[in-house]
Coordinates of C-alpha atoms and ligand atoms in Angstrom, one line a residue:
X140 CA 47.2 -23.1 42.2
X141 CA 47.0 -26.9 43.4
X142 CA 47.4 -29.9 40.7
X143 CA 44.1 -30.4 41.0
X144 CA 42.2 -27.2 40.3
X145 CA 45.1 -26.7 37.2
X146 CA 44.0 -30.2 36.2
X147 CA 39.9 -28.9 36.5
X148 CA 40.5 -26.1 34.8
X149 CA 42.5 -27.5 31.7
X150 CA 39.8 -30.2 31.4
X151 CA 37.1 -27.1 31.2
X152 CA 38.8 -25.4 28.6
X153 CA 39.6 -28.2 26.5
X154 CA 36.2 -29.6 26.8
X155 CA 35.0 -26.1 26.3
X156 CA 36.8 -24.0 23.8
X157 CA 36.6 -20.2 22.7
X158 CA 34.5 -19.8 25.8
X159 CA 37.4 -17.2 27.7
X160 CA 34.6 -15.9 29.9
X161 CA 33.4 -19.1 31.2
X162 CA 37.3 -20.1 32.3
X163 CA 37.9 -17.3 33.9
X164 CA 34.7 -17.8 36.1
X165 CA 35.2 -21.1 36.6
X166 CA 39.3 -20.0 37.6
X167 CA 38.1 -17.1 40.0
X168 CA 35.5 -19.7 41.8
X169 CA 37.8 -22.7 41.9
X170 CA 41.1 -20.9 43.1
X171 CA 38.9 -19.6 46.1
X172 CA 37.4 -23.3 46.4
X173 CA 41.3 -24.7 46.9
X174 CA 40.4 -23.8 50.5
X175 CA 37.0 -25.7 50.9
X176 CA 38.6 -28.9 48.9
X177 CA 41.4 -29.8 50.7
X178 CA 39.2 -29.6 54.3
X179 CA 36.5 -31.4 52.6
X180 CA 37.6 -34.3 50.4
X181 CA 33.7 -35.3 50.7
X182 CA 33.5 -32.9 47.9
X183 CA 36.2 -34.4 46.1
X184 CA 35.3 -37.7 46.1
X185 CA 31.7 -36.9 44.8
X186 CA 33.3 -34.5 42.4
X187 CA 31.0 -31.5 42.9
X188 CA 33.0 -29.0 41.0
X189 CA 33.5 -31.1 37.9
X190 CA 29.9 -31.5 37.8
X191 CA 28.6 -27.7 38.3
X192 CA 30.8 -26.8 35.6
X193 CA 28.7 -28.7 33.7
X194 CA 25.6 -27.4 32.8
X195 CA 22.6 -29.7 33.5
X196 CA 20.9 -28.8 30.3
X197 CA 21.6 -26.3 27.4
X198 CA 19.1 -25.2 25.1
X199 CA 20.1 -23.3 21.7
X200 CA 17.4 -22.3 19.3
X201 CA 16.5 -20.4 15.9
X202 CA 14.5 -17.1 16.4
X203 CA 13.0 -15.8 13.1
X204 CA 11.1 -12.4 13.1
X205 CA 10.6 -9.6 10.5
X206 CA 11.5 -6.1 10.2
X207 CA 8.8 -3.4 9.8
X208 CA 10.3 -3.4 5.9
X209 CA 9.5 -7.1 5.5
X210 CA 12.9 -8.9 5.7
X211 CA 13.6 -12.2 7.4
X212 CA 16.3 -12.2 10.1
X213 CA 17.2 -14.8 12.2
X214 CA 18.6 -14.9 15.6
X215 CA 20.0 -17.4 17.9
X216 CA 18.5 -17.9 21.5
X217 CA 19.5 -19.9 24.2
X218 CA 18.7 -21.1 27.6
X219 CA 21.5 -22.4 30.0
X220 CA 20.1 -24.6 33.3
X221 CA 23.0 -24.6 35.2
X222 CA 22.1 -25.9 38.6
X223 CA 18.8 -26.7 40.2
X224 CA 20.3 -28.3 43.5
X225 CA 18.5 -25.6 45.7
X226 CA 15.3 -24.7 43.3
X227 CA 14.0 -23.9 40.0
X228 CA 16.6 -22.4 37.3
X229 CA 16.5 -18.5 37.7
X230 CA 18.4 -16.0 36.1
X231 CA 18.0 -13.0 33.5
X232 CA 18.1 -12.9 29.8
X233 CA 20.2 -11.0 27.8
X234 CA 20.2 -9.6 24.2
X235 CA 23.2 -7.8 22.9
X236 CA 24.7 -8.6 20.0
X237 CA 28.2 -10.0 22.0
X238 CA 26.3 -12.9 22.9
X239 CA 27.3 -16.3 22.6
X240 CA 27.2 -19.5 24.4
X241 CA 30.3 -18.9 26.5
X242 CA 29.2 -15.7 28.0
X243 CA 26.2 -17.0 28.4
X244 CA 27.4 -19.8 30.3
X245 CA 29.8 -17.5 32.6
X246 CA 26.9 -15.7 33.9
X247 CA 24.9 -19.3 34.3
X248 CA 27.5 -20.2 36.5
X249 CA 27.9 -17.4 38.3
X250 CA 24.5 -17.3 39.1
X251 CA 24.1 -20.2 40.8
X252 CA 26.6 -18.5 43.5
X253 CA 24.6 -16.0 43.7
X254 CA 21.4 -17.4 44.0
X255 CA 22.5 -19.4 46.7
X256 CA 24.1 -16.5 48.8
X257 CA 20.3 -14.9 48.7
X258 CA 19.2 -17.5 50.6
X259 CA 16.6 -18.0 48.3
X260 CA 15.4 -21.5 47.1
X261 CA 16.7 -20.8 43.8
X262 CA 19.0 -22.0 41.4
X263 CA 21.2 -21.0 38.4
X264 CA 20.1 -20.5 34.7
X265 CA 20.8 -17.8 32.1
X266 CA 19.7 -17.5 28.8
X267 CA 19.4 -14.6 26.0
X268 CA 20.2 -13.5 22.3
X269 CA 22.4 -12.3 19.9
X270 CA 19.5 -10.0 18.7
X271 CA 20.6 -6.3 19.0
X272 CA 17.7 -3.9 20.5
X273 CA 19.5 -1.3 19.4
X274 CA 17.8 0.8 17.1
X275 CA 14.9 -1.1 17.1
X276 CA 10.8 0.0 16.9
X277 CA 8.9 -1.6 19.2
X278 CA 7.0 -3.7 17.2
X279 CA 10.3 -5.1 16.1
X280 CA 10.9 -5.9 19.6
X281 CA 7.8 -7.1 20.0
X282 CA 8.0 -9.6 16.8
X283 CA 11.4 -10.9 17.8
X284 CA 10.3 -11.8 21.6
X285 CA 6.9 -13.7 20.4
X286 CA 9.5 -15.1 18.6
X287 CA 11.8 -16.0 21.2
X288 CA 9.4 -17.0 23.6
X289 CA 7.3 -19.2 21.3
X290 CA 10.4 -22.0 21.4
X291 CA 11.7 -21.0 24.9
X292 CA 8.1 -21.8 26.8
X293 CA 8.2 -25.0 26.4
X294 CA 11.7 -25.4 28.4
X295 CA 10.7 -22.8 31.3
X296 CA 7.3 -22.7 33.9
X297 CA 7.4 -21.6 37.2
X298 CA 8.5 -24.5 39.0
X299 CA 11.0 -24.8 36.8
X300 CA 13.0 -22.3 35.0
X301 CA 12.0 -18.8 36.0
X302 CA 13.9 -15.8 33.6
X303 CA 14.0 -12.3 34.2
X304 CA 15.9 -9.5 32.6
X305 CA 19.3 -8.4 32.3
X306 CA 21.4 -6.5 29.5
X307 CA 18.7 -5.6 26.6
X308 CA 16.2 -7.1 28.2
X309 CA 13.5 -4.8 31.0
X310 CA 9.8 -3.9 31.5
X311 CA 9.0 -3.9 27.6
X312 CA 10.6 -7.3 27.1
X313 CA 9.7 -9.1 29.7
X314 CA 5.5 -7.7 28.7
X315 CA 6.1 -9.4 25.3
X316 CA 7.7 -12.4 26.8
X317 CA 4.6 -12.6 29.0
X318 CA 2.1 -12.0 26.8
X319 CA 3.1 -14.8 24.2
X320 CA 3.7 -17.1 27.2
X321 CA 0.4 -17.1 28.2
X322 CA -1.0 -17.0 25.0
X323 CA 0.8 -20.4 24.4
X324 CA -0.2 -22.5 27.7
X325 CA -3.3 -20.7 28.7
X326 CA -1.6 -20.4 32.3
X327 CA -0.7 -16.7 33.6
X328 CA 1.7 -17.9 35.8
X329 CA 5.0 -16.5 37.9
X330 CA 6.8 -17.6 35.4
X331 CA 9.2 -14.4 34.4
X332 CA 10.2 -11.8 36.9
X333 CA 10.5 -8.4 36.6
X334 CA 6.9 -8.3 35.6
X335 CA 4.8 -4.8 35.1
X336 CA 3.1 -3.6 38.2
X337 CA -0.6 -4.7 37.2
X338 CA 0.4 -7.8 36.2
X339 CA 2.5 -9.9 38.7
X340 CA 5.5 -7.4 39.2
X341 CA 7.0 -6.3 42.1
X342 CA 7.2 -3.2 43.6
X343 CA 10.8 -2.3 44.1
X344 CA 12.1 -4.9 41.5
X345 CA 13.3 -2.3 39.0
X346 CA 15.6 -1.1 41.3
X347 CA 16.7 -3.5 43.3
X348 CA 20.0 -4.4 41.7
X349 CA 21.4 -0.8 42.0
X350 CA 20.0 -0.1 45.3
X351 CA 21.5 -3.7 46.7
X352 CA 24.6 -2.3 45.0
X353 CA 24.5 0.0 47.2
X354 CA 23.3 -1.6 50.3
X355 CA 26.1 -3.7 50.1
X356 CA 28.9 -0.9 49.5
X357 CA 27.5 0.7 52.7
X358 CA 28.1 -2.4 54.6
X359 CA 31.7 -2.8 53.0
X360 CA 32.1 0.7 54.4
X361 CA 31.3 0.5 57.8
X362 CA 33.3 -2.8 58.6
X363 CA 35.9 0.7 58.1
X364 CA 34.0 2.7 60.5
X365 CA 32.9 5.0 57.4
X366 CA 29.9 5.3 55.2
X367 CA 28.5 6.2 52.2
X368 CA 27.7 9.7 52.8
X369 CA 29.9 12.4 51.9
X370 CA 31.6 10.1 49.0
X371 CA 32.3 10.7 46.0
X372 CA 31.4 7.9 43.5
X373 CA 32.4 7.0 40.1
X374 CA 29.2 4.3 38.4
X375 CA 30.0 2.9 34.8
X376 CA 27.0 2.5 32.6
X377 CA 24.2 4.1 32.1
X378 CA 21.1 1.0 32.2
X379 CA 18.9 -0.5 34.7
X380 CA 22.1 -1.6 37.1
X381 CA 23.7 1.9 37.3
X382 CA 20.5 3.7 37.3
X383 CA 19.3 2.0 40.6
X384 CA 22.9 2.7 42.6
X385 CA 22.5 6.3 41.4
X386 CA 19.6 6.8 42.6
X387 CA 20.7 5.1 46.1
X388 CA 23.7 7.1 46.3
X389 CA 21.9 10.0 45.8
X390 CA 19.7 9.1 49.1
X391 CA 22.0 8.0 50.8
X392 CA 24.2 11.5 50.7
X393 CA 27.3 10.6 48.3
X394 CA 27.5 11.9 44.7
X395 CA 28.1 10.3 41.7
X396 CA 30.4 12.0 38.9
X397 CA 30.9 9.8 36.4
X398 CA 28.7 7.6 33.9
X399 CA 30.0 5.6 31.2
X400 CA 28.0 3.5 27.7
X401 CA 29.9 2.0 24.8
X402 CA 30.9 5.7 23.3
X403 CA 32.8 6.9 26.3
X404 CA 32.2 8.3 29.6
X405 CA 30.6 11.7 31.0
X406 CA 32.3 13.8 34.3
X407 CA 29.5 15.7 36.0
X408 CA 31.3 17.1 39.0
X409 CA 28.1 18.4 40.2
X410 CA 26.7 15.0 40.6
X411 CA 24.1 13.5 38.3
X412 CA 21.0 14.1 40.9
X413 CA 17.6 15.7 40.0
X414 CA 16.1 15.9 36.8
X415 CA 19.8 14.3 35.4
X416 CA 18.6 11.1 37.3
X417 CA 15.5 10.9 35.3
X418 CA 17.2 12.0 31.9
X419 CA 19.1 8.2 32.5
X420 CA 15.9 6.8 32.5
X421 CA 15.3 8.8 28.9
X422 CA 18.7 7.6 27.6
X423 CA 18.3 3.7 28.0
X424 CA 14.6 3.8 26.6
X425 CA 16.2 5.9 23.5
X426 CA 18.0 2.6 22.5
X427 CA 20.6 4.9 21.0
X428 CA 23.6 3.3 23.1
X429 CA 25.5 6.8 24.0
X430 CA 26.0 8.8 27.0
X431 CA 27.5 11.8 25.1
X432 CA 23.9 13.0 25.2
X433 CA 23.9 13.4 28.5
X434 CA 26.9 15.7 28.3
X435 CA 25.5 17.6 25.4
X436 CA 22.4 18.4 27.3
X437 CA 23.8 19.5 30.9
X438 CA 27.4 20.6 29.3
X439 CA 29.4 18.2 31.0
X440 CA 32.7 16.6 30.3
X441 CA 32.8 13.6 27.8
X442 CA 35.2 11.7 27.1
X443 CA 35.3 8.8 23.7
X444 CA 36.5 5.7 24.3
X445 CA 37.1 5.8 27.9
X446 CA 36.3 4.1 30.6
X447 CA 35.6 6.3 34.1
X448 CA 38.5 4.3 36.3
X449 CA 41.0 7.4 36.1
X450 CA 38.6 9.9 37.7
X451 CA 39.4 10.7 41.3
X452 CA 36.8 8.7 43.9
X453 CA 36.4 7.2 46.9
X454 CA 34.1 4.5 45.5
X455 CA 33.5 2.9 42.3
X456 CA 30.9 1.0 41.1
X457 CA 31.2 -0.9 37.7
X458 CA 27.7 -1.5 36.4
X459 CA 28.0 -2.0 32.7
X460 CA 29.0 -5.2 31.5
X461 CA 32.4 -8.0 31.7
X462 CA 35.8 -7.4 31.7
X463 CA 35.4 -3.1 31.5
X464 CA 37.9 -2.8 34.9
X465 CA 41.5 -4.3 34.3
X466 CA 44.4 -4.7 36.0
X467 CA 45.4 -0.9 34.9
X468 CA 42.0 0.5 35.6
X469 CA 42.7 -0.8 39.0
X470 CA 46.0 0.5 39.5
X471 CA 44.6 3.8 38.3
X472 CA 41.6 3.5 41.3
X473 CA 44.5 2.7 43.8
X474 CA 46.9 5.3 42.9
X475 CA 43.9 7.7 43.4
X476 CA 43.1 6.6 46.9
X477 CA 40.3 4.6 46.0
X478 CA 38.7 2.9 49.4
X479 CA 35.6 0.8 47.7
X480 CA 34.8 -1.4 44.8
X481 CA 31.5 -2.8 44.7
X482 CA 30.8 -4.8 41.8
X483 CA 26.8 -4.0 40.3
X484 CA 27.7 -5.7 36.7
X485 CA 28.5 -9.5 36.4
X486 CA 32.2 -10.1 36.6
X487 CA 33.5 -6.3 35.3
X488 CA 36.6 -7.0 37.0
X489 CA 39.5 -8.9 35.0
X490 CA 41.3 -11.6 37.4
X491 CA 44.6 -9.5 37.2
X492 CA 42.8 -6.3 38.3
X493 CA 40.9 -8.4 41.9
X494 CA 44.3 -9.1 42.8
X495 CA 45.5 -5.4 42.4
X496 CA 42.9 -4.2 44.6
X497 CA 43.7 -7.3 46.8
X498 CA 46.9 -6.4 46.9
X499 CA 46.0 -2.9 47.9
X500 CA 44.0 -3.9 50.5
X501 CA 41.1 -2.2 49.5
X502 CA 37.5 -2.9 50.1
X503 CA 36.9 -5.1 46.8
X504 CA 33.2 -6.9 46.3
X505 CA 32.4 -9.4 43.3
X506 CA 29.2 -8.8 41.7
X507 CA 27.6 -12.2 42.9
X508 CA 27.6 -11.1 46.0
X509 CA 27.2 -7.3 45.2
X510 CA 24.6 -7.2 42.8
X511 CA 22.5 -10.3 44.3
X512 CA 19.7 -7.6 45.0
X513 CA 18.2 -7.6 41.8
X514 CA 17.6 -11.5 42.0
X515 CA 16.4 -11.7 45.6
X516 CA 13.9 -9.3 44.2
X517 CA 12.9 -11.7 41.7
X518 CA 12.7 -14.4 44.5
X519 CA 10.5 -11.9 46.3
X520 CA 8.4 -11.8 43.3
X521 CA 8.0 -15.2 42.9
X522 CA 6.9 -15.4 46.3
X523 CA 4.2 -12.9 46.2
X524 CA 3.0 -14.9 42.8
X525 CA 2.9 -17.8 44.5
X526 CA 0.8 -16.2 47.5
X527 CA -1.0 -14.2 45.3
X528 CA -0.6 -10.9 47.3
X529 CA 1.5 -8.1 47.4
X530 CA 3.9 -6.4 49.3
X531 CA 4.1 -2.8 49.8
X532 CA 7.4 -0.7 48.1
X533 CA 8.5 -0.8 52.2
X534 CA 8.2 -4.3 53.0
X535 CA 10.1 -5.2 49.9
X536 CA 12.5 -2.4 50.2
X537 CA 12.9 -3.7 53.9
X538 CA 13.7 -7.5 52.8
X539 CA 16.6 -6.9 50.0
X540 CA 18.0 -4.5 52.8
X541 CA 18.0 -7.3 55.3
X542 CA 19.0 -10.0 52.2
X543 CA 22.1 -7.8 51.3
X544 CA 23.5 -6.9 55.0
X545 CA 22.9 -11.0 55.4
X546 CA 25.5 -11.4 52.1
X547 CA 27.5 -9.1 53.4
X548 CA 27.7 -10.7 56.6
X549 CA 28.3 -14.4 55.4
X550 CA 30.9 -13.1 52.9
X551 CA 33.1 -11.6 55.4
X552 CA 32.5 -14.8 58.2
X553 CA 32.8 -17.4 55.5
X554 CA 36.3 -15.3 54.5
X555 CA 37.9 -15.3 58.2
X556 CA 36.3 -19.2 58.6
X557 CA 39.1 -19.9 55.7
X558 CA 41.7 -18.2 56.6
X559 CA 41.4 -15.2 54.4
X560 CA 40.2 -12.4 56.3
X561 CA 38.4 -9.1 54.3
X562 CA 38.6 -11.2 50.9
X563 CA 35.0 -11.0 49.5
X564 CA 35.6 -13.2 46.8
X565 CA 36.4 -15.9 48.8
X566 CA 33.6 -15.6 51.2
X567 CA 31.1 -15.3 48.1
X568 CA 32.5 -18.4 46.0
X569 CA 33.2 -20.3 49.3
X570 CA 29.4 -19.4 50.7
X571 CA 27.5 -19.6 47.7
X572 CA 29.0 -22.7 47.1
X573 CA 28.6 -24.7 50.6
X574 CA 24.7 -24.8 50.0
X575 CA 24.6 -26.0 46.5
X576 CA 27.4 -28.7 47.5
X577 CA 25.5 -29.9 50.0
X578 CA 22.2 -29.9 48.3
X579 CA 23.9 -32.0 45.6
X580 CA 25.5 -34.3 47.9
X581 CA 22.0 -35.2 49.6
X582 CA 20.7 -35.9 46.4
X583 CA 22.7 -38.8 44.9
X584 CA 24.7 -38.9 41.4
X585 CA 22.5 -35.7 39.8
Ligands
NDP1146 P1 21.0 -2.5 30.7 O1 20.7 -3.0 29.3 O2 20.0 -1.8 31.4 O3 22.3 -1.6 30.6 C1 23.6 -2.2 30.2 C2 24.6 -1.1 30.2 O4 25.9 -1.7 29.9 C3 24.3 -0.1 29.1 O5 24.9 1.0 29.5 C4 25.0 -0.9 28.0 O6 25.2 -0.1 26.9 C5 26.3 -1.2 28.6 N1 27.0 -2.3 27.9 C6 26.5 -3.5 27.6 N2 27.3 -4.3 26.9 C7 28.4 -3.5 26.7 C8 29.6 -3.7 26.1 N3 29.9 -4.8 25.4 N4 30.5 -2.7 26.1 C9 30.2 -1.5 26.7 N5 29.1 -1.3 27.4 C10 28.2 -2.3 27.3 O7 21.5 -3.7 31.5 P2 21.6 -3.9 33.1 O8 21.8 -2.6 33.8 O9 20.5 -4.7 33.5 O10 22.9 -4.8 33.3 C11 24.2 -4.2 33.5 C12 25.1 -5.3 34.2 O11 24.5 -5.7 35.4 C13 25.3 -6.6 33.4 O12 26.6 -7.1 33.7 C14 24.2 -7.5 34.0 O13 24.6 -8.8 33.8 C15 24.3 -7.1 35.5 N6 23.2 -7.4 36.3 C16 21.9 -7.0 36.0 C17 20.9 -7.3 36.8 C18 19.5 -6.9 36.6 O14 18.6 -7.2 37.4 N7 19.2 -6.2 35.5 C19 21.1 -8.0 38.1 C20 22.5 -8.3 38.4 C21 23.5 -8.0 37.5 P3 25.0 -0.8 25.5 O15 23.7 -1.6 25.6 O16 24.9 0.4 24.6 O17 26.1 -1.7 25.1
2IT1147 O1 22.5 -11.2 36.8 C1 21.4 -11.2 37.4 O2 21.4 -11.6 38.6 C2 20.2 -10.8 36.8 N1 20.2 -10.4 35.6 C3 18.9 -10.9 37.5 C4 18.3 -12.3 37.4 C5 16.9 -12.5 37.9 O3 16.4 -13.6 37.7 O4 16.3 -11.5 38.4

């Protein structure tokens, strides 16, 4: 590492303590940036990096709602703006019970990346809750949202900060988030994503994360002269991200063995296909947080406390949450002959375990290029709000396919431009970055 990015990086983490999530974003992006910085000094000089680690605003709230026995809880929200260089703040909101301000501001900053590399005028927020869905009626749900929403509106609108979902947080959520909303400014606006059908959403949107997952592997593959078909793949979690790329895989001929939640992970060598597909859909929506169900009901193997990286696979696609691949996990994937990791969570790989599979020379993708499907969608949603017509399931379907193989494409020229041929992660950090720099340098001391 250069004196300067170990200087950047001390200054974050003193300035920003107990947040190890957001250093070790800000460490992945800035080692890849060492490249851009020393041709560029332009972006030195204006200090670019220093400020995007910055957030431009943070909001941090109370949230108190009531059980359906009548006791008080309270919550903590929050809203990070990262960047809006390129557009309005976008970006999902989580609830799950690990949340705090530094993973929220992890995923801020990685969005911004991400958000750029869609090409989409859009750029980075992230917000959420430490509220826990789990085991939850729906008119708690409903309570804590009106709730949440009923402080957040007056920091968000649709030319300005546009949420969506993420971890906790789908079609239910984002109905409840809505509704209160537009109770509250009388507008019914574009202002979340991920909307119901017959009210603003998108066609395609639930899916677009997983299927760009996949979109994306499939390009990773044939820059090997191979495809998806015929592989054998092993997806961790069980929720909206890992849903989509099963379903993908499935139509695109591979087979997917392995599933993981927070209890362990199921081996279905027959591939979860068919009715198994929809049973996923059953699990998440049952709030109950285990996948042993799932081998319970189609006698599977299950296995507590274990994450799916020792299973034999060609491909493997993390799509549950931070930090669940390290560096053994990878080793594990390499030793088994492993060709392609394709990120569909945000940041599942550690930093030790990239540079085993860099190491390897393996295909390796970070999620913000990897799973950049799911918020292109959202920019396609916004778009169709704004025009106030809708696209069919094709045309949409079409666009993220074109949107992903364009990632794809400017990760892999962006990585040979600097020197580092076939390394994603550079050519994400490196592209997604270029735009917003830019952007920020045309606009003066912002
Ligand atoms: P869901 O809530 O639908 O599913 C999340 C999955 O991850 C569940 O299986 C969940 O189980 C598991 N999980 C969450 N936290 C943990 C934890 N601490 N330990 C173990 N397992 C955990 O969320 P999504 O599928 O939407 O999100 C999955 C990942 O994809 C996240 O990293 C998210 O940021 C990322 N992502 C999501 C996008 C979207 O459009 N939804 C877009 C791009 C990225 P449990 O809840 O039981 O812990
Ligand atoms: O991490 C992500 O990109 C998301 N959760 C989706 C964000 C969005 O605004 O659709």
């Amino acid at each position: 590492m250069s004196e300067y990015v170990n200087s950047l990086l001390a200054q974050v983490k003193a300035k920003n303590p107990s947040e190890p999530e957001f250093h070790q974003a800000v460490q992945e992006v800035a080692e890849s940036l060492e490249l851009v910085l020393e041709r560029h000094p332009e972006y030195r000089h204006a200090k670019i990096l220093e400020r995007m680690v910055e957030p431009e605003r943070v909001v941090m709230f109370r949230v108190p709602w009531m059980d359906d026995q009548g006791e008080v809880h309270i919550n903590r929200g929050f809203r990070i703006q990262m960047n809006s260089a390129i557009g309005p703040y976008k970006g999902g909101l989580r609830f799950h019970p690990s949340v705090n301000l530094g993973i929220l501001k992890f995923l801020a900053f990685e969005q911004v990346f991400k958000n750029s590399l869609t090409s989409l005028p859009m750029g980075g927020g992230k917000g959420g809750s430490d509220f826990d869905p789990k085991g939850k009626s729906d008119n708690e749900v409903m309570r804590f949202c009106q709730s949440f929403m009923t402080e957040l509106f007056r920091h968000i609108g649709p030319e300005t900060d546009v949420p969506a979902g993420d971890i906790g947080v789908g079609g239910r959520e984002i109905g409840y988030l809505f509704g209160q909303y537009k109770r509250l400014t009388r507008e019914f606006s574009g202002v979340l994503t991920g909307k119901g059908l017959t009210w603003g959403g998108s066609l395609i949107r639930p899916e677009a994360t997983g299927f760009g997952v996949v979109y994306f592997a499939e390009e990773m593959l044939k820059s090997r002269g191979q495809t998806i078909a015929g592989k054998t793949v092993a997806v961790s979690g069980f929720g909206n991200v890992a849903w989509g790329a099963v379903t993908k895989v499935n139509q695109m001929g591979g087979k997917v063995v392995t599933l993981s939640g927070p209890d362990g992970f199921i081996y279905d060598k027959e591939g979860v296909k068919g009715e198994k597909l929809d049973y996923m859909l059953e699990l998440r929506a049952s709030s109950k947080d285990r996948v042993k169900d799932y081998a319970d009901k189609f006698k599977v193997e299950f296995y507590p406390g274990k994450h799916p990286w020792g299973v034999k696979v060609d491909v493997a696609l993390p799509c549950a949450t931070q930090n669940e691949l390290d560096e053994n996990d990878a080793k594990e994937l390499v030793k088994n002959g492993c060709k392609c990791v394709t990120e569909g969570a945000n940041m599942p790989t550690t930093i030790e375990g990239f540079k085993v599979f860099n190491a390897a020379g393996i295909l390796f993708a970070p999620g913000k290029a990897s799973n950049a499907g799911g918020v292109a969608t959202s920019g396609l949603e916004m778009s169709q709000n704004s025009m106030r017509f809708p696209w069919s399931k094709e045309e949409v379907d079409r666009r993220l396919h074109e949107i992903m193989q364009n990632i794809h494409r400017t990760c892999v020229e962006t990585a040979e431009r600097f020197g580092t041929p076939g390394n994603y992660v550079n050519g994400a950090n490196i592209g997604g970055f270029l735009k917003v720099a830019n952007a920020m340098l045309d606009q003066g001391l912002v």
